CSV table of C-alpha atoms and ligand atoms in Angstrom, one decimal:
chain,number,residue,atom,x,y,z
F,1,MET,CA,0.4,-0.1,0.4
F,2,ASN,CA,2.6,2.5,0.6
F,3,GLU,CA,4.9,2.6,-2.2
F,4,ASP,CA,5.1,5.3,-3.9
F,5,ILE,CA,2.6,7.4,-1.7
F,6,ARG,CA,4.2,10.6,0.2
F,7,ASN,CA,1.2,12.8,0.3
F,8,ILE,CA,-2.2,11.8,2.0
F,9,VAL,CA,-5.8,13.4,2.7
F,10,ILE,CA,-8.0,12.1,5.1
F,11,LEU,CA,-11.6,12.4,5.0
F,12,THR,CA,-13.7,11.5,8.2
F,13,GLY,CA,-17.4,11.9,9.1
F,14,ALA,CA,-19.6,10.8,11.5
F,15,GLY,CA,-19.2,7.3,11.1
F,16,ILE,CA,-15.7,7.0,13.2
F,17,SER,CA,-17.5,8.0,15.7
F,18,ALA,CA,-20.5,5.9,16.3
F,19,GLU,CA,-18.3,3.0,18.1
F,20,SER,CA,-17.4,6.3,21.0
F,21,GLY,CA,-21.0,6.6,21.4
F,22,LEU,CA,-21.9,9.1,19.6
F,23,ALA,CA,-24.9,9.1,17.3
F,24,THR,CA,-24.5,9.7,13.0
F,25,PHE,CA,-26.6,12.4,11.2
F,26,ARG,CA,-28.8,9.7,8.6
F,27,GLY,CA,-30.3,7.2,10.5
F,28,PRO,CA,-32.7,5.2,10.1
F,29,ASP,CA,-35.5,7.4,10.7
F,30,GLY,CA,-33.7,10.7,8.9
F,31,LEU,CA,-33.8,11.9,12.6
F,32,TRP,CA,-30.4,13.6,14.2
F,33,GLU,CA,-31.2,12.6,17.8
F,34,GLY,CA,-34.5,13.4,17.8
F,35,HIS,CA,-34.9,16.4,15.4
F,36,ARG,CA,-34.9,17.2,11.1
F,37,VAL,CA,-31.3,18.6,9.9
F,38,GLU,CA,-33.5,21.7,9.0
F,39,ASP,CA,-34.7,22.3,12.4
F,40,VAL,CA,-31.3,22.4,14.1
F,41,CYS,CA,-28.9,23.0,11.0
F,42,THR,CA,-29.5,25.8,8.9
F,43,PRO,CA,-29.9,29.8,9.0
F,44,GLU,CA,-33.8,29.7,9.2
F,45,ALA,CA,-33.4,27.3,12.1
F,46,LEU,CA,-31.0,29.6,14.1
F,47,ALA,CA,-33.6,32.8,13.1
F,48,ARG,CA,-36.2,31.8,14.1
F,49,ASP,CA,-36.1,29.8,16.6
F,50,VAL,CA,-32.0,30.5,18.7
F,51,GLY,CA,-33.4,28.8,21.7
F,52,LEU,CA,-34.1,25.3,20.8
F,53,VAL,CA,-30.7,25.7,18.1
F,54,HIS,CA,-28.7,26.6,21.4
F,55,ARG,CA,-29.9,24.6,23.6
F,56,PHE,CA,-29.3,21.2,20.9
F,57,TYR,CA,-25.9,22.4,20.2
F,58,ASP,CA,-24.8,22.5,24.1
F,59,GLU,CA,-26.6,18.8,24.5
F,60,ARG,CA,-23.7,17.9,21.7
F,61,ARG,CA,-21.5,19.9,23.5
F,62,ALA,CA,-21.9,18.3,26.9
F,63,LYS,CA,-22.7,14.9,25.4
F,64,LEU,CA,-18.4,15.4,25.0
F,65,ALA,CA,-17.6,14.7,27.8
F,66,GLU,CA,-19.2,11.3,28.1
F,67,VAL,CA,-18.4,10.1,25.2
F,68,VAL,CA,-13.9,8.6,24.8
F,69,PRO,CA,-11.7,8.3,21.5
F,70,ASN,CA,-11.9,5.4,19.6
F,71,ALA,CA,-9.4,2.6,18.5
F,72,ALA,CA,-9.9,4.5,14.7
F,73,HIS,CA,-9.1,7.9,16.1
F,74,GLU,CA,-5.6,6.7,18.0
F,75,ALA,CA,-4.8,5.1,15.1
F,76,LEU,CA,-5.6,8.3,13.3
F,77,ALA,CA,-3.5,10.2,15.8
F,78,ALA,CA,-0.2,7.3,15.9
F,79,LEU,CA,-0.7,8.3,11.4
F,80,ASP,CA,-0.1,11.0,12.5
F,81,ARG,CA,3.1,10.6,14.5
F,82,ALA,CA,4.3,8.7,12.4
F,83,TRP,CA,4.4,10.0,8.6
F,84,ALA,CA,7.5,12.0,7.0
F,85,GLY,CA,5.3,12.9,4.3
F,86,ASP,CA,2.3,15.2,4.0
F,87,LEU,CA,-0.5,14.3,5.6
F,88,LEU,CA,-4.3,16.5,6.3
F,89,ILE,CA,-6.3,15.3,8.1
F,90,VAL,CA,-10.3,16.6,7.0
F,91,THR,CA,-13.4,15.9,9.4
F,92,GLN,CA,-16.6,17.0,8.8
F,93,ASN,CA,-17.3,16.5,12.6
F,94,VAL,CA,-18.4,18.6,14.9
F,95,ASP,CA,-16.7,16.5,18.4
F,96,ASP,CA,-13.4,16.5,19.6
F,97,LEU,CA,-12.2,13.3,19.6
F,98,HIS,CA,-10.1,13.2,17.0
F,99,GLU,CA,-7.3,15.6,18.8
F,100,ARG,CA,-8.0,14.3,22.4
F,101,ALA,CA,-6.8,11.2,20.7
F,102,GLY,CA,-3.4,13.1,20.2
F,103,ALA,CA,-4.2,13.7,15.3
F,104,ARG,CA,-2.4,17.6,15.1
F,105,ARG,CA,-2.3,17.7,10.6
F,106,LEU,CA,-5.9,18.3,11.5
F,107,LEU,CA,-8.7,20.8,10.0
F,108,HIS,CA,-12.7,20.7,11.3
F,109,MET,CA,-14.4,22.1,7.2
F,110,HIS,CA,-18.0,21.7,9.5
F,111,GLY,CA,-17.0,23.9,12.3
F,112,GLU,CA,-16.7,22.9,16.1
F,113,LEU,CA,-18.9,22.6,18.8
F,114,LYS,CA,-16.0,23.5,21.8
F,115,SER,CA,-16.8,26.5,19.7
F,116,ALA,CA,-18.4,29.7,19.1
F,117,LEU,CA,-19.0,32.1,16.2
F,118,CYS,CA,-20.0,35.9,16.1
F,119,ALA,CA,-22.1,36.6,13.6
F,120,ALA,CA,-21.4,40.3,13.5
F,121,CYS,CA,-17.3,40.3,13.2
F,122,GLY,CA,-16.9,36.7,12.8
F,123,LYS,CA,-14.5,35.9,15.8
F,124,ALA,CA,-14.0,32.1,16.7
F,125,VAL,CA,-13.7,31.8,20.8
F,126,ALA,CA,-12.6,28.4,21.8
F,127,TRP,CA,-15.8,27.5,24.5
F,128,ALA,CA,-16.9,25.1,27.0
F,129,GLY,CA,-20.7,24.7,28.7
F,130,PRO,CA,-23.7,25.6,27.3
F,131,LEU,CA,-23.8,28.7,25.0
F,132,PRO,CA,-26.7,31.0,26.5
F,133,PRO,CA,-28.4,32.6,23.5
F,134,ALA,CA,-27.2,36.4,22.2
F,135,SER,CA,-23.8,35.7,24.4
F,136,ILE,CA,-21.6,38.6,24.5
F,137,CYS,CA,-18.6,38.5,21.8
F,138,GLU,CA,-15.8,39.8,23.2
F,139,GLY,CA,-13.8,40.7,19.8
F,140,CYS,CA,-16.8,43.1,19.2
F,141,GLY,CA,-19.3,43.2,21.9
F,142,ARG,CA,-22.7,42.9,19.9
F,143,ALA,CA,-24.5,39.9,21.8
F,144,ALA,CA,-23.8,38.1,19.0
F,145,LEU,CA,-22.0,34.7,19.5
F,146,ARG,CA,-24.5,31.8,18.3
F,147,PRO,CA,-22.6,28.1,17.7
F,148,ASP,CA,-19.9,27.9,15.6
F,149,ILE,CA,-20.8,25.0,13.5
F,150,VAL,CA,-21.2,25.4,9.6
F,151,PHE,CA,-24.8,25.5,8.6
F,152,PHE,CA,-25.9,24.4,5.4
F,153,GLY,CA,-26.4,26.7,2.4
F,154,GLU,CA,-22.9,28.3,4.4
F,155,MET,CA,-19.3,27.9,3.6
F,156,PRO,CA,-17.5,25.1,4.4
F,157,TYR,CA,-13.9,26.6,6.5
F,158,GLU,CA,-9.8,25.9,4.6
F,159,MET,CA,-11.4,25.2,1.1
F,160,ASP,CA,-8.9,26.1,-0.9
F,161,ARG,CA,-6.5,24.4,2.4
F,162,ILE,CA,-8.1,21.2,1.1
F,163,ASP,CA,-8.2,22.1,-2.5
F,164,THR,CA,-3.9,22.4,-2.8
F,165,ALA,CA,-3.8,19.6,0.7
F,166,LEU,CA,-6.0,17.3,-2.6
F,167,ARG,CA,-4.3,18.0,-5.0
F,168,ASP,CA,-0.7,16.5,-4.1
F,169,ALA,CA,-2.3,13.7,-2.5
F,170,ASP,CA,-1.2,10.5,-3.4
F,171,LEU,CA,-3.9,8.9,-1.6
F,172,PHE,CA,-6.7,10.3,-0.2
F,173,VAL,CA,-9.5,8.4,2.2
F,174,SER,CA,-12.6,8.4,3.0
F,175,ILE,CA,-14.0,6.5,6.3
F,176,GLY,CA,-17.4,6.8,7.8
F,177,THR,CA,-19.4,9.0,6.3
F,178,SER,CA,-21.9,8.5,4.1
F,179,GLY,CA,-21.1,10.7,0.9
F,180,ALA,CA,-24.3,12.6,0.8
F,181,VAL,CA,-23.2,16.4,1.6
F,182,TYR,CA,-21.5,18.7,-0.9
F,183,PRO,CA,-18.6,19.9,-1.0
F,184,ALA,CA,-16.9,16.8,1.0
F,185,ALA,CA,-18.5,14.4,-0.9
F,186,GLY,CA,-17.1,16.2,-3.8
F,187,PHE,CA,-13.0,15.4,-2.8
F,188,VAL,CA,-12.5,11.9,-3.7
F,189,GLN,CA,-13.3,13.4,-8.3
F,190,THR,CA,-10.9,16.4,-7.4
F,191,ALA,CA,-8.4,13.4,-5.8
F,192,ARG,CA,-9.0,10.9,-8.9
F,193,HIS,CA,-8.5,14.0,-11.4
F,194,VAL,CA,-4.5,14.4,-10.2
F,195,GLY,CA,-3.9,10.9,-10.7
F,196,ALA,CA,-4.7,9.9,-6.2
F,197,ARG,CA,-5.5,6.6,-5.8
F,198,THR,CA,-9.1,6.2,-3.8
F,199,LEU,CA,-9.8,4.0,-1.2
F,200,GLU,CA,-13.4,4.2,0.9
F,201,LEU,CA,-13.8,2.9,4.7
F,202,ASN,CA,-17.5,2.5,5.6
F,203,LEU,CA,-20.2,0.2,7.6
F,204,ASP,CA,-22.3,0.4,4.4
F,205,PRO,CA,-21.2,1.4,0.5
F,206,SER,CA,-21.9,5.3,0.3
F,207,ALA,CA,-23.9,7.1,-1.3
F,208,GLY,CA,-20.4,7.9,-3.8
F,209,SER,CA,-19.5,4.4,-3.8
F,210,PHE,CA,-18.4,4.1,-6.9
F,211,TYR,CA,-16.5,6.6,-7.5
F,212,PHE,CA,-13.9,4.4,-5.2
F,213,GLU,CA,-11.1,2.4,-6.4
F,214,GLU,CA,-11.2,0.4,-3.4
F,215,SER,CA,-14.1,0.0,-0.7
F,216,ARG,CA,-13.6,-1.9,2.3
F,217,MET,CA,-16.3,-2.3,4.4
F,218,GLY,CA,-16.7,-3.2,8.2
F,219,PRO,CA,-16.5,-0.7,11.6
F,220,ALA,CA,-13.7,2.2,11.8
F,221,SER,CA,-12.6,0.8,14.5
F,222,GLU,CA,-11.2,-2.5,13.1
F,223,LEU,CA,-10.2,-1.1,9.2
F,224,VAL,CA,-9.2,1.6,10.2
F,225,PRO,CA,-6.2,0.8,12.7
F,226,GLU,CA,-4.8,-2.6,9.4
F,227,LEU,CA,-5.5,0.5,6.7
F,228,VAL,CA,-2.2,2.5,9.2
F,229,TRP,CA,-1.0,-0.8,10.4
F,230,GLU,CA,-0.2,-0.8,6.5
F,231,LEU,CA,0.6,2.4,6.1
F,232,LEU,CA,3.6,1.8,8.6
F,233,GLY,CA,5.2,-0.6,7.2
P,1,LIG,P1,-23.9,9.6,8.3
P,1,LIG,O1,-24.9,10.1,9.2
P,1,LIG,O2,-24.7,10.6,7.2
P,1,LIG,O3,-23.1,9.2,7.6
P,1,LIG,C1,-22.3,8.1,8.4
P,1,LIG,C2,-21.5,7.1,7.6
P,1,LIG,O4,-21.4,6.4,8.3
P,1,LIG,C3,-22.8,6.1,6.9
P,1,LIG,O5,-22.9,6.5,6.1
P,1,LIG,C4,-22.2,4.3,7.8
P,1,LIG,O6,-22.8,3.4,7.2
P,1,LIG,C5,-21.0,5.2,8.1
P,1,LIG,N1,-20.8,4.2,9.2
P,1,LIG,C6,-21.8,4.2,10.6
P,1,LIG,N2,-21.0,3.6,11.8
P,1,LIG,C7,-19.7,2.9,11.1
P,1,LIG,C8,-18.8,2.7,12.0
P,1,LIG,N3,-18.6,1.8,13.1
P,1,LIG,N4,-17.4,2.8,11.2
P,1,LIG,C9,-17.7,2.7,10.0
P,1,LIG,N5,-19.0,3.6,9.2
P,1,LIG,C10,-19.8,3.9,9.8
P,1,LIG,O7,-22.6,11.3,8.4
P,1,LIG,P2,-21.8,12.5,7.7
P,1,LIG,O8,-21.1,11.2,6.3
P,1,LIG,O9,-20.8,12.9,8.9
P,1,LIG,O10,-23.4,18.2,8.3
P,1,LIG,O11,-22.7,13.2,7.3
P,1,LIG,C11,-22.2,14.8,6.8
P,1,LIG,C12,-22.7,15.7,7.1
P,1,LIG,O12,-23.9,15.8,7.3
P,1,LIG,C13,-22.5,16.3,8.9
P,1,LIG,O13,-20.6,16.5,8.9
P,1,LIG,C14,-23.3,17.3,9.5
P,1,LIG,C15,-24.4,16.9,8.8
P,1,LIG,O14,-25.0,17.1,7.6
P,1,LIG,C16,-23.3,19.1,9.3
P,1,LIG,O15,-23.6,20.1,10.8
P,1,LIG,C17,-22.1,20.8,9.0
């Protein structure tokens, strides 16, 4: 596996945190922790019912204290420590399990539960505990802090950095994501376009499985450590 591979981009989704006890988004009932995504994850939802949206993310933030990284997060952190070439772990997850496992070359393209964003000036600050609506931004002094989550219709973070990494990649790996949400779902096509090898690790075939050269089906806690040992030889 590791012959000729120097630069790696890894995309992770909710499936990598499922075995830690965090719910995925698209369960069989189509709800996320009992809510329709459009009721808690859109700018319209925030405008309509700010209390509901803040409470929802307060509960998700509190839940982080009850869970720990699993073998898949640990394996990626080990890869991050040992891999001599370029590596970028792009997570769609808003939990903090990758960093708690020790991953450093990581970016959160859909935001972070442990961050609050000022809707007025754009400054983000680390946040623990509940985030009451209309909390004051320490940057501009306005009562405009909201969860630092990229809602549907908003631009994910660091797209230029992701695009540059994908264009330099020799290997693109997608782990535990349904491939239902763009632009992340399109990364495999960029990787293929530049000639990178493409590999999917998922419990079930995803919406974009057919774009990948290789798909391995099974739990992330087994497949990810196996892949990391292959890469590290
Ligand atoms: P989804 O819930 O859409 O998909 C999770 C995927 O993980 C599914 O394909 C499952 O089969 C797979 N899966 C579940 N358990 C697994 C396990 N133990 N090992 C491996 N795979 C497993 O979650 P995402 O694709 O991450 O956006 O969703 C993408 C985005 O949609 C999220 O980032 C979120 C949501 O709306 C925002 O919050 C902005």
